[in-house]
mmCIF file of C-alpha atoms in Angstrom:
data_model
loop_
_atom_site.group_PDB
_atom_site.id
_atom_site.type_symbol
_atom_site.label_atom_id
_atom_site.label_comp_id
_atom_site.label_asym_id
_atom_site.label_seq_id
_atom_site.Cartn_x
_atom_site.Cartn_y
_atom_site.Cartn_z
ATOM 1 C CA MET A 1 13.755 -7.804 -7.779
ATOM 2 C CA ALA A 2 12.313 -5.205 -5.377
ATOM 3 C CA LEU A 3 15.001 -2.678 -6.314
ATOM 4 C CA ASP A 4 13.771 -2.767 -9.920
ATOM 5 C CA VAL A 5 10.619 -0.878 -8.870
ATOM 6 C CA GLN A 6 12.353 1.422 -6.373
ATOM 7 C CA THR A 7 14.663 3.364 -8.691
ATOM 8 C CA ARG A 8 11.957 5.015 -10.809
ATOM 9 C CA ILE A 9 8.318 6.080 -10.825
ATOM 10 C CA ILE A 10 6.167 3.109 -11.789
ATOM 11 C CA ARG A 11 3.889 4.087 -14.677
ATOM 12 C CA THR A 12 0.152 3.475 -14.569
ATOM 13 C CA ASP A 13 0.284 0.673 -17.140
ATOM 14 C CA ASP A 14 3.380 -1.073 -15.754
ATOM 15 C CA ILE A 15 2.766 -4.581 -14.419
ATOM 16 C CA VAL A 16 4.474 -5.300 -11.105
ATOM 17 C CA ASN A 17 4.890 -8.931 -10.053
ATOM 18 C CA TYR A 18 4.206 -8.495 -6.345
ATOM 19 C CA SER A 19 3.794 -12.267 -5.857
ATOM 20 C CA GLY A 20 7.221 -12.813 -7.397
ATOM 21 C CA ILE A 21 8.752 -10.177 -5.116
ATOM 22 C CA ILE A 22 7.247 -11.891 -2.049
ATOM 23 C CA LYS A 23 8.438 -15.334 -3.159
ATOM 24 C CA SER A 24 11.959 -14.039 -3.762
ATOM 25 C CA ALA A 25 12.130 -12.290 -0.375
ATOM 26 C CA TYR A 26 10.535 -14.811 2.008
ATOM 27 C CA ARG A 27 10.782 -18.531 2.647
ATOM 28 C CA PRO A 28 7.704 -20.611 1.679
ATOM 29 C CA GLU A 29 6.947 -21.433 5.320
ATOM 30 C CA VAL A 30 6.662 -17.704 6.126
ATOM 31 C CA VAL A 31 4.232 -17.150 3.241
ATOM 32 C CA GLN A 32 2.201 -20.128 4.419
ATOM 33 C CA SER A 33 2.076 -19.147 8.083
ATOM 34 C CA GLU A 34 1.390 -15.398 8.220
ATOM 35 C CA PRO A 35 -0.936 -12.879 6.558
ATOM 36 C CA PHE A 36 0.884 -10.275 4.465
ATOM 37 C CA ILE A 37 0.050 -6.569 4.653
ATOM 38 C CA GLY A 38 0.588 -3.860 2.049
ATOM 39 C CA ILE A 39 -0.377 -0.174 2.204
ATOM 40 C CA LYS A 40 -1.049 2.396 -0.514
ATOM 41 C CA ILE A 41 -1.139 6.084 0.459
ATOM 42 C CA LEU A 42 -2.221 8.778 -1.965
ATOM 43 C CA VAL A 43 0.115 11.774 -2.271
ATOM 44 C CA ARG A 44 -0.139 14.996 -4.272
ATOM 45 C CA ASP A 45 2.756 16.685 -6.085
ATOM 46 C CA SER A 46 2.733 20.436 -5.503
ATOM 47 C CA GLN A 47 5.398 20.895 -8.206
ATOM 48 C CA ALA A 48 3.439 19.159 -10.966
ATOM 49 C CA ASN A 49 1.870 22.344 -12.345
ATOM 50 C CA LYS A 50 5.249 24.065 -12.676
ATOM 51 C CA MET A 51 6.508 21.911 -15.548
ATOM 52 C CA ALA A 52 5.320 19.468 -18.200
ATOM 53 C CA PRO A 53 4.250 16.067 -16.780
ATOM 54 C CA ALA A 54 6.968 14.175 -18.661
ATOM 55 C CA GLN A 55 9.595 16.602 -17.381
ATOM 56 C CA ARG A 56 8.460 16.213 -13.774
ATOM 57 C CA ILE A 57 8.368 12.416 -14.032
ATOM 58 C CA GLY A 58 11.863 12.472 -15.519
ATOM 59 C CA GLN A 59 13.034 14.648 -12.653
ATOM 60 C CA LEU A 60 11.597 12.242 -10.094
ATOM 61 C CA ASP A 61 13.043 9.235 -11.938
ATOM 62 C CA GLN A 62 16.458 10.859 -11.687
ATOM 63 C CA PHE A 63 15.958 11.558 -7.989
ATOM 64 C CA LEU A 64 14.940 7.968 -7.229
ATOM 65 C CA GLY A 65 17.711 6.464 -9.337
ATOM 66 C CA THR A 66 20.620 8.582 -8.074
ATOM 67 C CA PRO A 67 22.728 6.946 -5.329
ATOM 68 C CA ASN A 68 23.500 8.953 -2.208
ATOM 69 C CA PRO A 69 27.216 9.896 -2.361
ATOM 70 C CA MET A 70 27.532 9.164 1.362
ATOM 71 C CA ASN A 71 26.371 5.536 1.285
ATOM 72 C CA GLY A 72 25.865 4.635 -2.377
ATOM 73 C CA MET A 73 22.171 3.845 -1.790
ATOM 74 C CA VAL A 74 19.275 5.132 -3.862
ATOM 75 C CA PRO A 75 16.531 6.899 -1.835
ATOM 76 C CA LEU A 76 14.046 4.023 -1.632
ATOM 77 C CA ALA A 77 16.537 1.169 -1.246
ATOM 78 C CA GLY A 78 15.861 -0.812 1.914
ATOM 79 C CA THR A 79 12.584 0.957 2.627
ATOM 80 C CA GLY A 80 10.270 -1.672 1.139
ATOM 81 C CA CYS A 81 8.434 1.168 -0.625
ATOM 82 C CA CYS A 82 7.858 2.162 -4.233
ATOM 83 C CA ILE A 83 5.972 4.986 -5.978
ATOM 84 C CA ARG A 84 3.396 4.677 -8.743
ATOM 85 C CA GLU A 85 1.589 7.233 -10.873
ATOM 86 C CA THR A 86 -2.132 7.621 -10.300
ATOM 87 C CA LYS A 87 -4.402 7.468 -13.307
ATOM 88 C CA PHE A 88 -4.707 10.932 -14.860
ATOM 89 C CA SER A 89 -8.510 10.749 -14.601
ATOM 90 C CA ILE A 90 -8.280 10.201 -10.833
ATOM 91 C CA MET A 91 -5.602 12.746 -9.921
ATOM 92 C CA PRO A 92 -3.302 14.212 -12.603
ATOM 93 C CA ASP A 93 -0.799 15.413 -9.977
ATOM 94 C CA GLY A 94 -0.990 12.352 -7.755
ATOM 95 C CA PHE A 95 1.083 9.297 -6.888
ATOM 96 C CA TRP A 96 0.611 6.202 -4.787
ATOM 97 C CA VAL A 97 3.298 5.458 -2.215
ATOM 98 C CA ILE A 98 3.155 1.677 -1.887
ATOM 99 C CA THR A 99 4.661 -0.634 0.695
ATOM 100 C CA LEU A 100 5.653 -4.006 -0.723
ATOM 101 C CA PRO A 101 3.711 -6.693 1.186
ATOM 102 C CA VAL A 102 5.348 -7.866 4.413
ATOM 103 C CA PRO A 103 4.438 -10.536 6.985
ATOM 104 C CA ARG A 104 2.208 -9.263 9.766
ATOM 105 C CA SER A 105 5.043 -9.686 12.291
ATOM 106 C CA MET A 106 7.163 -7.193 10.306
ATOM 107 C CA PHE A 107 4.452 -4.631 9.648
ATOM 108 C CA GLY A 108 5.408 -2.282 12.490
ATOM 109 C CA LEU A 109 8.886 -1.795 11.035
ATOM 110 C CA GLN A 110 7.464 -1.379 7.522
ATOM 111 C CA LEU A 111 5.080 1.314 8.721
ATOM 112 C CA GLN A 112 8.007 3.229 10.220
ATOM 113 C CA ASN A 113 9.816 2.982 6.875
ATOM 114 C CA LEU A 114 6.719 4.299 5.121
ATOM 115 C CA ILE A 115 6.576 7.310 7.445
ATOM 116 C CA LYS A 116 10.230 8.099 6.699
ATOM 117 C CA VAL A 117 9.593 7.892 2.945
ATOM 118 C CA LEU A 118 6.602 10.241 3.233
ATOM 119 C CA GLN A 119 8.734 12.707 5.205
ATOM 120 C CA MET A 120 11.420 12.548 2.515
ATOM 121 C CA LEU A 121 8.876 13.162 -0.257
ATOM 122 C CA LYS A 122 7.440 16.138 1.605
ATOM 123 C CA GLN A 123 10.838 17.799 1.339
ATOM 124 C CA ILE A 124 10.586 17.712 -2.483
ATOM 125 C CA GLY A 125 7.020 19.019 -2.612
ATOM 126 C CA ILE A 126 5.039 15.768 -2.472
ATOM 127 C CA ALA A 127 2.618 15.616 0.452
ATOM 128 C CA GLN A 128 0.248 12.888 1.570
ATOM 129 C CA GLU A 129 -3.496 13.019 1.258
ATOM 130 C CA GLY A 130 -5.760 11.149 3.665
ATOM 131 C CA TYR A 131 -6.766 8.404 1.238
ATOM 132 C CA VAL A 132 -5.364 4.985 2.161
ATOM 133 C CA GLU A 133 -5.749 1.475 0.785
ATOM 134 C CA ILE A 134 -5.000 -1.443 3.118
ATOM 135 C CA ASN A 135 -4.389 -4.773 1.380
ATOM 136 C CA VAL A 136 -4.141 -7.927 3.468
ATOM 137 C CA SER A 137 -3.531 -11.323 1.919
ATOM 138 C CA GLY A 138 -3.704 -14.685 3.616
ATOM 139 C CA ARG A 139 -4.724 -18.301 3.471
ATOM 140 C CA CYS A 140 -8.338 -18.784 2.405
ATOM 141 C CA PRO A 141 -9.007 -21.971 0.397
ATOM 142 C CA MET A 142 -11.699 -22.117 -2.258
ATOM 143 C CA GLY A 143 -15.116 -22.376 -0.649
ATOM 144 C CA TYR A 144 -14.051 -20.616 2.574
ATOM 145 C CA THR A 145 -14.234 -17.006 1.362
ATOM 146 C CA GLU A 146 -17.565 -16.233 3.023
ATOM 147 C CA ALA A 147 -16.495 -17.816 6.299
ATOM 148 C CA CYS A 148 -13.244 -15.861 6.215
ATOM 149 C CA LEU A 149 -15.022 -12.539 5.635
ATOM 150 C CA ASN A 150 -17.578 -13.368 8.318
ATOM 151 C CA ASN A 151 -14.683 -13.354 10.767
ATOM 152 C CA LEU A 152 -14.570 -9.571 10.254
ATOM 153 C CA SER A 153 -18.066 -9.141 11.664
ATOM 154 C CA GLY A 154 -17.817 -7.275 14.919
ATOM 155 C CA ILE A 155 -14.010 -6.938 14.719
ATOM 156 C CA ILE A 156 -13.846 -3.432 13.228
ATOM 157 C CA PRO A 157 -14.999 -0.787 15.750
ATOM 158 C CA SER A 158 -17.736 1.560 14.551
ATOM 159 C CA ASN A 159 -15.529 4.657 14.932
ATOM 160 C CA TYR A 160 -13.247 3.275 12.199
ATOM 161 C CA LEU A 161 -16.142 2.453 9.876
ATOM 162 C CA THR A 162 -16.906 6.166 9.496
ATOM 163 C CA TYR A 163 -13.705 6.405 7.415
ATOM 164 C CA LEU A 164 -14.531 3.440 5.175
ATOM 165 C CA ASP A 165 -14.798 4.150 1.449
ATOM 166 C CA GLN A 166 -17.215 1.628 -0.008
ATOM 167 C CA ASN A 167 -15.886 -0.288 -3.014
ATOM 168 C CA ASP A 168 -18.675 0.065 -5.564
ATOM 169 C CA ASP A 169 -17.601 -2.848 -7.748
ATOM 170 C CA SER A 170 -17.507 -5.331 -4.874
ATOM 171 C CA PRO A 171 -20.410 -7.375 -3.470
ATOM 172 C CA TYR A 172 -18.859 -7.076 -0.007
ATOM 173 C CA LYS A 173 -19.560 -4.130 2.277
ATOM 174 C CA MET A 174 -16.052 -3.504 3.559
ATOM 175 C CA GLY A 175 -13.807 -4.207 0.609
ATOM 176 C CA LYS A 176 -12.903 -6.220 -2.439
ATOM 177 C CA VAL A 177 -11.711 -9.823 -2.625
ATOM 178 C CA GLU A 178 -9.092 -10.773 -5.204
ATOM 179 C CA ARG A 179 -8.201 -14.446 -5.341
ATOM 180 C CA ILE A 180 -4.467 -15.021 -5.744
ATOM 181 C CA ASN A 181 -4.727 -18.796 -6.239
ATOM 182 C CA ASN A 182 -6.754 -21.717 -4.882
ATOM 183 C CA ASN A 183 -5.423 -21.217 -1.368
ATOM 184 C CA PHE A 184 -4.907 -17.463 -0.928
ATOM 185 C CA ILE A 185 -6.889 -14.248 -1.320
ATOM 186 C CA CYS A 186 -6.092 -10.553 -1.006
ATOM 187 C CA PHE A 187 -8.684 -8.355 0.706
ATOM 188 C CA ARG A 188 -8.503 -4.694 -0.335
ATOM 189 C CA THR A 189 -10.109 -1.951 1.761
ATOM 190 C CA ARG A 190 -10.147 1.823 1.221
ATOM 191 C CA TRP A 191 -10.197 4.489 3.918
ATOM 192 C CA ASN A 192 -10.621 8.249 3.684
ATOM 193 C CA PHE A 193 -8.783 9.711 6.674
ATOM 194 C CA ASN A 194 -7.883 13.286 7.557
ATOM 195 C CA SER A 195 -4.233 13.659 6.504
ATOM 196 C CA SER A 196 -3.553 15.996 9.444
ATOM 197 C CA ASP A 197 -4.980 13.581 12.034
ATOM 198 C CA PRO A 198 -2.189 12.915 14.594
ATOM 199 C CA ASN A 199 -3.561 9.380 14.959
ATOM 200 C CA LEU A 200 -3.408 8.619 11.225
ATOM 201 C CA TYR A 201 -0.662 6.008 11.399
ATOM 202 C CA GLN A 202 -2.051 4.482 14.579
ATOM 203 C CA ASN A 203 -5.373 4.057 12.762
ATOM 204 C CA ILE A 204 -3.666 2.455 9.761
ATOM 205 C CA SER A 205 -1.743 0.081 12.022
ATOM 206 C CA ALA A 206 -4.780 -0.862 14.097
ATOM 207 C CA LEU A 207 -6.962 -1.521 11.054
ATOM 208 C CA SER A 208 -4.251 -3.586 9.373
ATOM 209 C CA MET A 209 -3.941 -5.804 12.451
ATOM 210 C CA LEU A 210 -7.702 -6.121 12.840
ATOM 211 C CA ILE A 211 -8.254 -7.068 9.202
ATOM 212 C CA SER A 212 -5.415 -9.587 9.277
ATOM 213 C CA ALA A 213 -7.249 -11.377 12.103
ATOM 214 C CA MET A 214 -9.827 -12.591 9.571
ATOM 215 C CA TYR A 215 -7.286 -15.182 8.449
ATOM 216 C CA ARG A 216 -7.481 -17.917 11.094
#
């Protein structure tokens, strides 16, 4: 199921069944016992203005769908990553590089895969920006949302909060709550880092771990 979204650019209006991908990849006891972490990193395509948008998307689709003659694998296979168009109104030459949600215990490996994908994209003219979305889902039954979010109080150091991008359509200061079902929520936070910061990935990792601690 994951490979279906890794062999092409996901369009802005495509619906991706992330819950289905998680259920197909992990045993129920893993989903029940650990928070899951997913990352979205904004990238900009330096080649976008050199051809029509449809032509560039087609070119990237071909790149992502063509197996490597050495191993028969397409570029994103096994990386746990996929690529989605940004809305034209937000960034006409942008994409989101997305990590499919993984258990907290596997996040270190997933982050390394993400770095490798970003390095690969840089070679074809697509470079990362500093804008990052960290999405952490976990067990939070109905009626416990406030208590769960209160666990974040005092956990995030003030030096990280300077990078926080306030979610205007959320009543919560740090991010946005999306309820998955009666027992689980996803907490989405946005961060505006400097893309050239040598500590960028350390910051992403640290924040992901800290936020996941809200799920007790």
